[in-house]
Amino acid sequence: MPIQERVKLRELLPEDRICNYNEIALGLNERELEYEANRCLQCKKPSCVKGCPAGLNIPRFIKLAKEKRFNEALSEILEINPFSATCARVCPYGFQCEGSCVLNKTGRPIAIGAIHRFISDYGEYKMKMVNESERVMGKVAIIGGGTAGLSAAFELSRHGVDVDIYESRPVIGGLARACIPPYRLAREVLDREIVYILSHGAKIKNNITVGKDIPLKDFLDMYDYVILAVGASKCWSLRLPSNEGEDFFAYSAIEFIENYMFRKKIFDRGLKILIIGGGNTAIDVGRISIREGLHPLIVYRRGKEQMPALPKEIQEAEEEGVDFKFFEVPKRAIIENNRFKGIEALKAKLGAPDESGRPSFEVIEGSEHFIEGDVLVSAIGQEVDSEVLTGCDIHLERGLLPHDFGGEYKDKVFSCGDAVSGPSVVVKAMRSGLEVARKVIGKLKENAL
Ligand SMILES: Cc1cc2nc3c(=O)[nH]c(=O)nc-3n(C[C@H](O)[C@H](O)[C@H](O)COP(=O)(O)OP(=O)(O)OC[C@H]3O[C@@H](n4cnc5c(N)ncnc54)[C@H](O)[C@@H]3O)c2cc1C
Ligand code: SF4
């Protein structure tokens, strides 16, 4: 049987998106949904499911969507993914569900992400409290109100557990709110899911930074269990020597994005922004810069093919006018009259693969040259902010939290999300939050025996 073409996913054109933050992907209409759902082969052993970090029963939700049973489909999804509409927008499908679809071999995988989005947008969010017999008693503190913490809160509160979420920011949502730009995830979609999650009973305590305002130790007496879901959003600092002697520190990419997401205009329009890094965060700094009337230039030490950013994100950034310079390694900052004027950089070339199999880069000595810019932004990596551990005898391991803790924290404190895995994706943080909550529910059940 010939494989039908994949539906062409409708998106805003570059000229219609660079002056606003509207969602670029427009989703499927009913006719497109029907066409795409009919293309699904309903494999007996579906490989797409293996590619979905949430483990959603993809053939099942596609079948229900085909039969227009959207409420049922969403109800089943919410059982294992309370961030349904969010994931359906921000998941890197090409490397997950769609990348694992058998039709991917033909270049025409089912548009699983778009079908998932349709169900999430048109199905009804119904509460998911468990039966009385499955409920447990207990009190749990969750530190961090991002995807992982909120997912843990969902699972615990729907089992009847008393949950308090402590969050240092004035608003809940973590990086999904502070950093994922609305052109990928409209804020009303995120808000809708958070309202849904909290409707199961968890309470929020905003503007409290655990470690600074309350020591972690105090939680041991106040709660049965504590879940650390603090993310990994402290940018690695980029410190360059300068022509004026004193070292120069680049602006943090997370701070840059967060300021603009919370509507603070930090730089005058027209400035040239030099962004160091090659990942998705660097790309988002570039794309936000375009929307804010700035001129971004991404400076990366390897080539375009080696960039860790998703190819689609790179392509969209190029379409929007973000400039790139490849095989460039910053050497020092150039300052004139106390103002940053740019960087002196060295050219680089690819070298032998490193331990991870990625080609290394080799600096070409004597290739110094000047790259002009008004602002330097570092997007070279992130780690956990250790503030939460202030006063505890717990230490980060390679910039991350361990899964379980020793000493007085043993079997009382657990961790999840980016804080444990390192910078990852929403769907994995969500899954990790659910899993840690299930572990805690198991312990509460044992205690009750
Ligand atoms: C620019 C950017 C773009 C991204 N785009 C995508 C994308 O398109 N798709 C995708 O899937 N993923 C994307 N991600 C990654 C995704 O946002 C994260 O993987 C996910 O949000 C991690 O969730 P988390 O709950 O583990 O951590 P976070 O979302 O970081 O939440 C941790 C929370 O803990 C709070 N906290 C920290 N310390 C304390 C403390 N001491 N006391 C109290 N509260 C504290 C923080 O304020 C924060 O709210 C992106 C990330 C960035 C930076
Ligand atoms: S979009 Fe994400 S959550 Fe939805 S099926 Fe694909 S991988 Fe799973």
Short mmCIF file of C-alpha atoms and ligand atoms in Angstrom, two decimals:
data_model
loop_
_atom_site.label_atom_id
_atom_site.label_comp_id
_atom_site.label_asym_id
_atom_site.label_seq_id
_atom_site.Cartn_x
_atom_site.Cartn_y
_atom_site.Cartn_z
CA MET A 1 0.00 0.00 0.00
CA PRO A 2 1.51 3.38 -0.92
CA ILE A 3 2.26 5.58 2.08
CA GLN A 4 0.24 8.77 1.94
CA GLU A 5 1.95 12.14 2.30
CA ARG A 6 2.13 13.58 5.81
CA VAL A 7 -0.12 16.55 6.42
CA LYS A 8 1.68 19.86 5.95
CA LEU A 9 1.73 21.47 9.38
CA ARG A 10 0.61 25.08 9.20
CA GLU A 11 2.88 27.68 10.79
CA LEU A 12 3.21 31.45 10.90
CA LEU A 13 5.53 32.78 8.21
CA PRO A 14 8.79 34.37 9.40
CA GLU A 15 7.56 37.90 8.54
CA ASP A 16 4.41 37.31 10.62
CA ARG A 17 6.25 36.11 13.68
CA ILE A 18 9.33 38.31 14.21
CA CYS A 19 7.46 41.23 15.76
CA ASN A 20 5.39 39.22 18.27
CA TYR A 21 5.47 36.16 20.52
CA ASN A 22 2.44 34.38 19.02
CA GLU A 23 2.62 30.60 18.77
CA ILE A 24 4.26 29.68 15.48
CA ALA A 25 2.72 26.20 15.11
CA LEU A 26 -0.98 26.61 14.32
CA GLY A 27 -2.12 23.05 15.05
CA LEU A 28 -4.41 20.84 13.00
CA ASN A 29 -7.97 21.58 11.96
CA GLU A 30 -10.56 18.77 12.14
CA ARG A 31 -10.08 17.75 8.52
CA GLU A 32 -6.30 17.54 8.93
CA LEU A 33 -6.71 15.63 12.17
CA GLU A 34 -8.94 13.05 10.50
CA TYR A 35 -6.56 12.65 7.56
CA GLU A 36 -3.51 12.23 9.79
CA ALA A 37 -5.27 9.87 12.25
CA ASN A 38 -6.36 7.71 9.30
CA ARG A 39 -2.73 7.39 8.18
CA CYS A 40 -1.76 5.73 11.48
CA LEU A 41 -1.08 2.01 10.91
CA GLN A 42 -2.17 1.08 14.47
CA CYS A 43 0.93 -1.13 14.80
CA LYS A 44 0.55 -4.17 17.08
CA LYS A 45 3.96 -3.42 18.60
CA PRO A 46 4.06 0.39 18.38
CA SER A 47 7.60 1.72 18.32
CA CYS A 48 6.32 5.30 18.77
CA VAL A 49 5.37 4.48 22.38
CA LYS A 50 8.98 3.53 23.12
CA GLY A 51 10.04 6.94 21.82
CA CYS A 52 7.66 8.85 24.12
CA PRO A 53 9.35 9.59 27.47
CA ALA A 54 5.89 9.81 29.07
CA GLY A 55 5.04 6.32 27.77
CA LEU A 56 1.71 7.49 26.31
CA ASN A 57 -0.39 4.90 24.49
CA ILE A 58 -0.11 6.75 21.19
CA PRO A 59 -2.03 4.34 18.89
CA ARG A 60 -4.86 4.35 21.43
CA PHE A 61 -5.17 8.16 21.59
CA ILE A 62 -4.96 8.39 17.80
CA LYS A 63 -7.77 5.82 17.50
CA LEU A 64 -9.93 7.74 20.00
CA ALA A 65 -9.20 11.00 18.14
CA LYS A 66 -10.24 9.36 14.87
CA GLU A 67 -13.54 8.47 16.54
CA LYS A 68 -13.82 12.06 17.83
CA ARG A 69 -13.73 10.80 21.44
CA PHE A 70 -11.47 13.67 22.53
CA ASN A 71 -12.57 13.77 26.19
CA GLU A 72 -11.82 10.08 26.62
CA ALA A 73 -8.47 10.43 24.86
CA LEU A 74 -7.43 13.35 27.04
CA SER A 75 -8.63 11.65 30.20
CA GLU A 76 -6.36 8.66 29.46
CA ILE A 77 -3.39 10.91 28.65
CA LEU A 78 -3.80 12.95 31.85
CA GLU A 79 -3.50 9.79 33.88
CA ILE A 80 0.23 9.77 33.05
CA ASN A 81 0.91 13.27 31.76
CA PRO A 82 -0.68 16.29 33.47
CA PHE A 83 1.33 18.59 31.16
CA SER A 84 -0.43 17.23 28.10
CA ALA A 85 -0.95 20.42 26.06
CA THR A 86 2.48 21.71 27.07
CA CYS A 87 4.32 18.57 25.98
CA ALA A 88 2.30 18.44 22.77
CA ARG A 89 3.79 21.84 21.93
CA VAL A 90 7.34 21.72 23.25
CA CYS A 91 8.44 18.08 22.92
CA PRO A 92 11.22 17.53 20.39
CA TYR A 93 8.96 15.01 18.59
CA GLY A 94 11.47 14.32 15.83
CA PHE A 95 13.73 12.66 18.40
CA GLN A 96 10.92 11.12 20.43
CA CYS A 97 7.53 9.75 19.34
CA GLU A 98 7.71 10.76 15.67
CA GLY A 99 11.37 9.79 15.38
CA SER A 100 10.39 6.28 16.51
CA CYS A 101 7.27 5.95 14.30
CA VAL A 102 7.77 3.14 11.75
CA LEU A 103 6.81 5.56 8.98
CA ASN A 104 9.75 7.78 9.90
CA LYS A 105 11.82 5.50 7.65
CA THR A 106 9.79 6.80 4.71
CA GLY A 107 10.22 10.42 5.84
CA ARG A 108 6.48 10.63 6.59
CA PRO A 109 6.01 9.87 10.29
CA ILE A 110 2.52 10.41 11.69
CA ALA A 111 2.20 13.97 13.06
CA ILE A 112 1.83 12.56 16.59
CA GLY A 113 2.69 15.81 18.34
CA ALA A 114 0.01 17.72 16.44
CA ILE A 115 -2.63 15.03 17.12
CA HIS A 116 -1.66 15.07 20.80
CA ARG A 117 -2.05 18.87 20.73
CA PHE A 118 -5.52 18.71 19.14
CA ILE A 119 -6.74 16.31 21.83
CA SER A 120 -5.28 18.49 24.60
CA ASP A 121 -6.84 21.64 23.15
CA TYR A 122 -10.31 20.20 22.49
CA GLY A 123 -10.67 17.55 25.19
CA GLU A 124 -11.99 18.37 28.65
CA TYR A 125 -9.63 18.51 31.65
CA LYS A 126 -11.45 16.42 34.25
CA MET A 127 -10.13 15.91 37.78
CA LYS A 128 -8.19 12.71 38.35
CA MET A 129 -8.61 11.99 42.08
CA VAL A 130 -7.97 8.30 42.78
CA ASN A 131 -10.55 6.01 44.43
CA GLU A 132 -10.97 6.23 48.18
CA SER A 133 -9.28 2.82 48.61
CA GLU A 134 -6.05 4.06 46.95
CA ARG A 135 -5.76 7.25 49.03
CA VAL A 136 -2.94 7.76 51.51
CA MET A 137 -2.41 10.14 54.41
CA GLY A 138 0.71 12.26 54.69
CA LYS A 139 2.32 15.66 54.36
CA VAL A 140 4.91 16.36 51.69
CA ALA A 141 6.91 19.50 50.85
CA ILE A 142 7.99 20.04 47.29
CA ILE A 143 10.80 22.53 46.75
CA GLY A 144 10.47 24.05 43.29
CA GLY A 145 7.31 24.71 41.31
CA GLY A 146 8.53 23.82 37.82
CA THR A 147 7.37 20.94 35.65
CA ALA A 148 8.90 18.26 37.88
CA GLY A 149 7.62 19.70 41.16
CA LEU A 150 4.13 20.33 39.81
CA SER A 151 3.92 16.84 38.32
CA ALA A 152 4.95 15.34 41.66
CA ALA A 153 2.33 17.55 43.34
CA PHE A 154 -0.34 16.32 40.91
CA GLU A 155 0.36 12.66 41.63
CA LEU A 156 0.56 13.13 45.40
CA SER A 157 -2.45 15.41 45.79
CA ARG A 158 -4.70 13.21 43.70
CA HIS A 159 -3.83 10.42 46.14
CA GLY A 160 -5.05 12.61 49.00
CA VAL A 161 -1.61 13.67 50.29
CA ASP A 162 -1.25 17.19 51.75
CA VAL A 163 1.23 18.98 49.51
CA ASP A 164 2.93 22.36 49.93
CA ILE A 165 5.01 23.66 47.03
CA TYR A 166 7.73 26.15 47.98
CA GLU A 167 8.79 28.34 45.07
CA SER A 168 11.38 31.11 45.08
CA ARG A 169 9.91 33.00 42.13
CA PRO A 170 6.75 35.09 42.55
CA VAL A 171 5.06 32.87 39.96
CA ILE A 172 4.81 29.15 39.48
CA GLY A 173 5.85 27.18 36.37
CA GLY A 174 9.67 27.12 36.50
CA LEU A 175 11.57 27.36 33.25
CA ALA A 176 8.47 26.50 31.23
CA ARG A 177 7.17 29.93 32.25
CA ALA A 178 10.41 31.84 32.72
CA CYS A 179 12.26 30.63 29.65
CA ILE A 180 10.28 28.66 27.06
CA PRO A 181 9.22 31.50 24.76
CA PRO A 182 5.49 31.91 24.04
CA TYR A 183 6.17 31.40 20.32
CA ARG A 184 6.48 27.71 21.28
CA LEU A 185 4.19 27.66 24.33
CA ALA A 186 1.41 30.22 24.78
CA ARG A 187 1.15 31.27 28.41
CA GLU A 188 -2.61 30.62 28.55
CA VAL A 189 -1.89 26.96 27.70
CA LEU A 190 0.61 26.64 30.54
CA ASP A 191 -1.73 28.49 32.91
CA ARG A 192 -4.60 26.16 32.04
CA GLU A 193 -2.50 23.09 32.91
CA ILE A 194 -1.18 24.55 36.16
CA VAL A 195 -4.70 25.51 37.29
CA TYR A 196 -5.75 21.94 36.47
CA ILE A 197 -2.85 20.40 38.42
CA LEU A 198 -3.44 22.60 41.47
CA SER A 199 -7.18 21.86 41.45
CA HIS A 200 -6.24 18.50 42.99
CA GLY A 201 -5.32 20.26 46.23
CA ALA A 202 -1.62 21.21 46.35
CA LYS A 203 -0.91 24.61 47.92
CA ILE A 204 1.65 27.14 46.71
CA LYS A 205 4.03 29.14 48.85
CA ASN A 206 5.68 31.65 46.52
CA ASN A 207 8.66 33.95 47.19
CA ILE A 208 10.35 31.48 49.53
CA THR A 209 13.85 30.38 48.68
CA VAL A 210 14.64 27.24 50.59
CA GLY A 211 18.20 27.39 51.91
CA LYS A 212 18.06 31.18 52.22
CA ASP A 213 14.67 31.81 53.87
CA ILE A 214 14.14 28.42 55.53
CA PRO A 215 16.90 25.81 55.95
CA LEU A 216 16.19 22.47 54.31
CA LYS A 217 16.80 20.81 57.68
CA ASP A 218 13.65 22.47 59.14
CA PHE A 219 11.50 20.60 56.62
CA LEU A 220 12.48 17.25 58.14
CA ASP A 221 10.34 18.00 61.20
CA MET A 222 7.56 19.77 59.35
CA TYR A 223 6.84 17.11 56.69
CA ASP A 224 6.84 13.33 56.26
CA TYR A 225 8.86 13.64 53.05
CA VAL A 226 10.58 16.36 51.04
CA ILE A 227 11.01 16.42 47.25
CA LEU A 228 13.67 18.65 45.75
CA ALA A 229 12.63 19.78 42.26
CA VAL A 230 14.80 22.88 42.00
CA GLY A 231 15.82 22.54 38.33
CA ALA A 232 19.21 23.35 36.85
CA SER A 233 18.93 26.94 35.77
CA LYS A 234 22.12 28.51 37.06
CA CYS A 235 24.08 29.47 33.95
CA TRP A 236 27.74 28.54 33.80
CA SER A 237 29.48 31.84 33.96
CA LEU A 238 31.67 32.93 31.06
CA ARG A 239 34.61 34.98 32.29
CA LEU A 240 37.04 36.39 29.76
CA PRO A 241 40.26 38.30 30.29
CA SER A 242 40.02 41.79 28.83
CA ASN A 243 42.35 44.24 27.12
CA GLU A 244 41.99 46.49 30.20
CA GLY A 245 43.35 43.91 32.63
CA GLU A 246 40.20 43.10 34.66
CA ASP A 247 38.23 40.00 33.77
CA PHE A 248 34.90 40.53 32.02
CA PHE A 249 31.77 38.50 32.88
CA ALA A 250 29.17 37.73 30.23
CA TYR A 251 25.43 38.21 30.92
CA SER A 252 23.60 34.96 31.77
CA ALA A 253 21.34 33.59 29.01
CA ILE A 254 18.70 32.49 31.54
CA GLU A 255 18.59 35.98 33.08
CA PHE A 256 18.38 37.53 29.62
CA ILE A 257 15.44 35.33 28.61
CA GLU A 258 13.67 35.56 31.95
CA ASN A 259 13.82 39.37 31.95
CA TYR A 260 12.23 39.56 28.53
CA MET A 261 9.64 36.88 29.36
CA PHE A 262 8.57 38.93 32.37
CA ARG A 263 8.39 42.03 30.15
CA LYS A 264 11.51 43.78 31.42
CA LYS A 265 13.31 45.40 28.47
CA ILE A 266 16.91 45.23 29.58
CA PHE A 267 18.78 46.48 26.51
CA ASP A 268 18.12 49.37 24.13
CA ARG A 269 16.79 48.38 20.73
CA GLY A 270 19.40 48.26 18.00
CA LEU A 271 22.20 46.81 20.15
CA LYS A 272 24.31 43.96 18.82
CA ILE A 273 24.07 40.87 21.05
CA LEU A 274 26.93 38.36 20.91
CA ILE A 275 25.68 34.99 22.11
CA ILE A 276 28.25 32.35 23.02
CA GLY A 277 26.95 28.76 22.75
CA GLY A 278 25.32 26.37 20.32
CA GLY A 279 22.36 24.88 22.19
CA ASN A 280 18.65 25.61 22.23
CA THR A 281 19.12 28.30 24.89
CA ALA A 282 21.51 30.23 22.62
CA ILE A 283 18.97 29.94 19.81
CA ASP A 284 16.16 31.28 22.03
CA VAL A 285 18.30 34.25 23.12
CA GLY A 286 18.78 34.97 19.41
CA ARG A 287 15.10 34.64 18.53
CA ILE A 288 13.98 36.77 21.48
CA SER A 289 16.58 39.39 20.49
CA ILE A 290 15.04 39.60 17.02
CA ARG A 291 11.59 40.21 18.54
CA GLU A 292 13.02 42.90 20.82
CA GLY A 293 14.68 44.88 18.01
CA LEU A 294 18.20 43.72 18.88
CA HIS A 295 20.78 42.28 16.45
CA PRO A 296 21.86 38.79 17.59
CA LEU A 297 24.96 36.96 16.45
CA ILE A 298 25.47 33.41 17.71
CA VAL A 299 29.15 32.55 18.06
CA TYR A 300 29.87 28.82 18.21
CA ARG A 301 33.15 26.95 18.42
CA ARG A 302 32.18 24.06 16.15
CA GLY A 303 30.19 23.96 12.87
CA LYS A 304 26.45 24.14 12.25
CA GLU A 305 26.17 20.34 11.97
CA GLN A 306 27.70 19.93 15.42
CA MET A 307 25.34 22.38 17.16
CA PRO A 308 23.42 20.67 19.99
CA ALA A 309 20.35 22.83 19.19
CA LEU A 310 17.47 21.16 17.35
CA PRO A 311 17.77 21.53 13.54
CA LYS A 312 14.25 22.95 13.32
CA GLU A 313 15.06 25.62 15.89
CA ILE A 314 18.25 26.56 14.01
CA GLN A 315 16.30 26.77 10.75
CA GLU A 316 13.56 28.95 12.28
CA ALA A 317 16.18 31.23 13.86
CA GLU A 318 17.88 31.66 10.49
CA GLU A 319 14.54 32.43 8.83
CA GLU A 320 13.90 35.09 11.47
CA GLY A 321 17.24 36.80 10.88
CA VAL A 322 19.52 35.46 13.62
CA ASP A 323 23.16 35.55 12.39
CA PHE A 324 25.70 32.83 13.10
CA LYS A 325 29.48 32.62 13.13
CA PHE A 326 30.92 29.11 13.32
CA PHE A 327 34.36 27.81 14.36
CA GLU A 328 34.99 30.80 16.62
CA VAL A 329 36.49 30.64 20.12
CA PRO A 330 36.35 33.79 22.31
CA LYS A 331 39.81 34.76 23.58
CA ARG A 332 39.30 38.06 25.39
CA ALA A 333 36.81 40.88 25.81
CA ILE A 334 37.59 44.24 24.26
CA ILE A 335 36.65 47.22 26.42
CA GLU A 336 36.89 50.88 25.43
CA ASN A 337 36.01 53.75 27.76
CA ASN A 338 34.49 51.23 30.19
CA ARG A 339 32.18 49.87 27.50
CA PHE A 340 32.17 46.40 26.03
CA LYS A 341 32.98 46.69 22.31
CA GLY A 342 33.28 43.06 21.25
CA ILE A 343 35.53 40.05 21.54
CA GLU A 344 38.83 38.98 20.18
CA ALA A 345 38.28 35.45 18.87
CA LEU A 346 40.39 32.66 17.45
CA LYS A 347 39.35 30.54 14.49
CA ALA A 348 38.87 26.81 15.21
CA LYS A 349 38.65 23.58 13.23
CA LEU A 350 37.25 20.13 14.01
CA GLY A 351 39.58 17.65 15.68
CA ALA A 352 39.42 13.97 16.69
CA PRO A 353 36.22 12.76 18.42
CA ASP A 354 36.19 13.17 22.22
CA GLU A 355 35.02 10.50 24.74
CA SER A 356 31.39 11.18 23.85
CA GLY A 357 32.07 10.61 20.15
CA ARG A 358 31.56 14.29 19.28
CA PRO A 359 34.30 15.89 17.19
CA SER A 360 36.48 18.07 19.38
CA PHE A 361 37.58 21.52 18.22
CA GLU A 362 41.12 22.76 17.79
CA VAL A 363 42.03 26.40 18.04
CA ILE A 364 44.10 27.80 15.14
CA GLU A 365 46.96 29.70 16.74
CA GLY A 366 47.64 33.17 15.37
CA SER A 367 44.12 33.53 13.91
CA GLU A 368 43.02 36.33 16.28
CA HIS A 369 40.38 38.67 14.90
CA PHE A 370 37.75 41.08 16.22
CA ILE A 371 33.98 40.44 16.45
CA GLU A 372 32.00 43.56 17.24
CA GLY A 373 29.15 43.57 19.78
CA ASP A 374 27.52 45.65 22.51
CA VAL A 375 26.44 42.87 24.89
CA LEU A 376 27.98 39.46 25.58
CA VAL A 377 25.61 36.64 26.60
CA SER A 378 26.75 33.27 27.88
CA ALA A 379 24.66 30.24 26.88
CA ILE A 380 27.28 27.58 27.48
CA GLY A 381 25.49 25.36 30.01
CA GLN A 382 23.60 25.22 33.30
CA GLU A 383 23.73 23.54 36.67
CA VAL A 384 21.80 23.40 39.94
CA ASP A 385 21.91 26.48 42.15
CA SER A 386 23.32 25.03 45.38
CA GLU A 387 21.57 27.65 47.55
CA VAL A 388 18.91 25.09 48.51
CA LEU A 389 21.63 23.06 50.27
CA THR A 390 22.93 25.95 52.41
CA GLY A 391 23.74 24.66 55.87
CA CYS A 392 23.27 20.97 54.93
CA ASP A 393 26.00 18.44 54.60
CA ILE A 394 24.88 17.57 51.07
CA HIS A 395 26.98 18.48 48.05
CA LEU A 396 26.26 18.71 44.37
CA GLU A 397 27.76 15.99 42.22
CA ARG A 398 29.03 17.45 38.92
CA GLY A 399 26.70 20.39 39.44
CA LEU A 400 23.62 18.18 40.03
CA LEU A 401 21.68 16.74 42.97
CA PRO A 402 21.87 13.02 43.77
CA HIS A 403 18.62 11.00 43.48
CA ASP A 404 18.71 9.95 47.14
CA PHE A 405 20.43 11.44 50.15
CA GLY A 406 22.41 10.09 53.10
CA GLY A 407 22.64 10.88 56.82
CA GLU A 408 19.58 12.45 58.44
CA TYR A 409 18.13 13.10 54.97
CA LYS A 410 18.15 9.40 54.02
CA ASP A 411 14.73 8.08 53.01
CA LYS A 412 13.22 11.50 53.83
CA VAL A 413 14.46 13.67 50.95
CA PHE A 414 14.26 12.79 47.25
CA SER A 415 14.96 14.75 44.10
CA CYS A 416 13.70 14.85 40.54
CA GLY A 417 13.67 16.74 37.24
CA ASP A 418 16.50 18.77 35.71
CA ALA A 419 18.10 19.06 39.16
CA VAL A 420 19.06 15.38 38.85
CA SER A 421 19.30 14.84 35.09
CA GLY A 422 20.82 18.20 34.13
CA PRO A 423 19.11 20.48 31.61
CA SER A 424 16.60 18.31 29.79
CA VAL A 425 13.07 18.62 28.40
CA VAL A 426 9.64 19.17 29.93
CA VAL A 427 8.33 15.66 29.27
CA LYS A 428 11.30 14.04 31.05
CA ALA A 429 11.07 16.40 34.03
CA MET A 430 7.34 15.62 34.20
CA ARG A 431 7.96 11.86 34.18
CA SER A 432 10.65 12.17 36.80
CA GLY A 433 8.27 14.17 39.05
CA LEU A 434 5.57 11.50 38.72
CA GLU A 435 8.05 8.72 39.50
CA VAL A 436 9.40 10.33 42.64
CA ALA A 437 5.84 10.99 43.82
CA ARG A 438 4.96 7.30 43.30
CA LYS A 439 8.01 6.35 45.38
CA VAL A 440 6.82 8.64 48.19
CA ILE A 441 3.26 7.28 47.94
CA GLY A 442 4.72 3.77 48.31
CA LYS A 443 6.57 4.85 51.46
CA LEU A 444 3.47 6.52 52.93
CA LYS A 445 1.52 3.30 52.29
CA GLU A 446 4.23 1.24 54.02
CA ASN A 447 4.17 3.61 57.02
CA ALA A 448 0.40 3.19 57.30
CA LEU A 449 0.64 -0.62 57.61
C1 LIG B 1 15.57 28.75 27.01
C2 LIG B 1 15.00 27.40 27.28
C3 LIG B 1 14.15 26.83 26.36
C4 LIG B 1 13.61 25.58 26.58
N1 LIG B 1 12.78 25.04 25.64
C5 LIG B 1 12.28 23.82 25.83
C6 LIG B 1 11.41 23.22 24.86
O1 LIG B 1 11.11 23.82 23.82
N2 LIG B 1 10.93 21.98 25.10
C7 LIG B 1 11.20 21.30 26.25
O2 LIG B 1 10.69 20.20 26.43
N3 LIG B 1 12.02 21.82 27.19
C8 LIG B 1 12.57 23.06 27.00
N4 LIG B 1 13.39 23.60 27.96
C9 LIG B 1 13.74 22.78 29.14
C10 LIG B 1 12.62 22.72 30.17
O3 LIG B 1 12.14 24.02 30.43
C11 LIG B 1 13.15 22.07 31.44
O4 LIG B 1 13.71 20.81 31.13
C12 LIG B 1 12.05 21.85 32.50
O5 LIG B 1 11.32 23.03 32.68
C13 LIG B 1 12.69 21.41 33.82
O6 LIG B 1 11.71 21.33 34.81
P1 LIG B 1 12.14 21.24 36.37
O7 LIG B 1 10.86 21.28 37.12
O8 LIG B 1 13.07 20.12 36.57
O9 LIG B 1 12.98 22.57 36.64
P2 LIG B 1 12.53 24.10 36.53
O10 LIG B 1 11.53 24.31 35.48
O11 LIG B 1 13.82 24.87 36.44
O12 LIG B 1 11.83 24.39 37.94
C14 LIG B 1 12.57 24.49 39.13
C15 LIG B 1 11.86 25.47 40.04
O13 LIG B 1 12.50 25.47 41.32
C16 LIG B 1 12.57 26.80 41.81
N5 LIG B 1 13.66 26.84 42.79
C17 LIG B 1 14.98 26.69 42.56
N6 LIG B 1 15.67 26.77 43.72
C18 LIG B 1 14.76 26.97 44.70
C19 LIG B 1 14.86 27.13 46.11
N7 LIG B 1 16.04 27.10 46.74
N8 LIG B 1 13.72 27.33 46.83
C20 LIG B 1 12.50 27.37 46.20
N9 LIG B 1 12.36 27.23 44.85
C21 LIG B 1 13.47 27.02 44.11
C22 LIG B 1 12.83 27.62 40.57
O14 LIG B 1 12.47 28.98 40.75
C23 LIG B 1 11.94 26.91 39.53
O15 LIG B 1 10.65 27.47 39.49
C24 LIG B 1 13.94 24.87 27.77
C25 LIG B 1 14.81 25.42 28.70
C26 LIG B 1 15.33 26.68 28.46
C27 LIG B 1 16.28 27.27 29.46
S1 SF4 B 2 4.47 14.91 21.89
FE1 SF4 B 2 5.74 14.28 23.67
S2 SF4 B 2 4.27 13.50 25.18
FE2 SF4 B 2 3.17 13.62 23.20
S3 SF4 B 2 3.39 11.57 22.33
FE3 SF4 B 2 5.12 12.80 21.52
S4 SF4 B 2 6.84 12.45 22.96
FE4 SF4 B 2 4.95 11.73 23.98
#
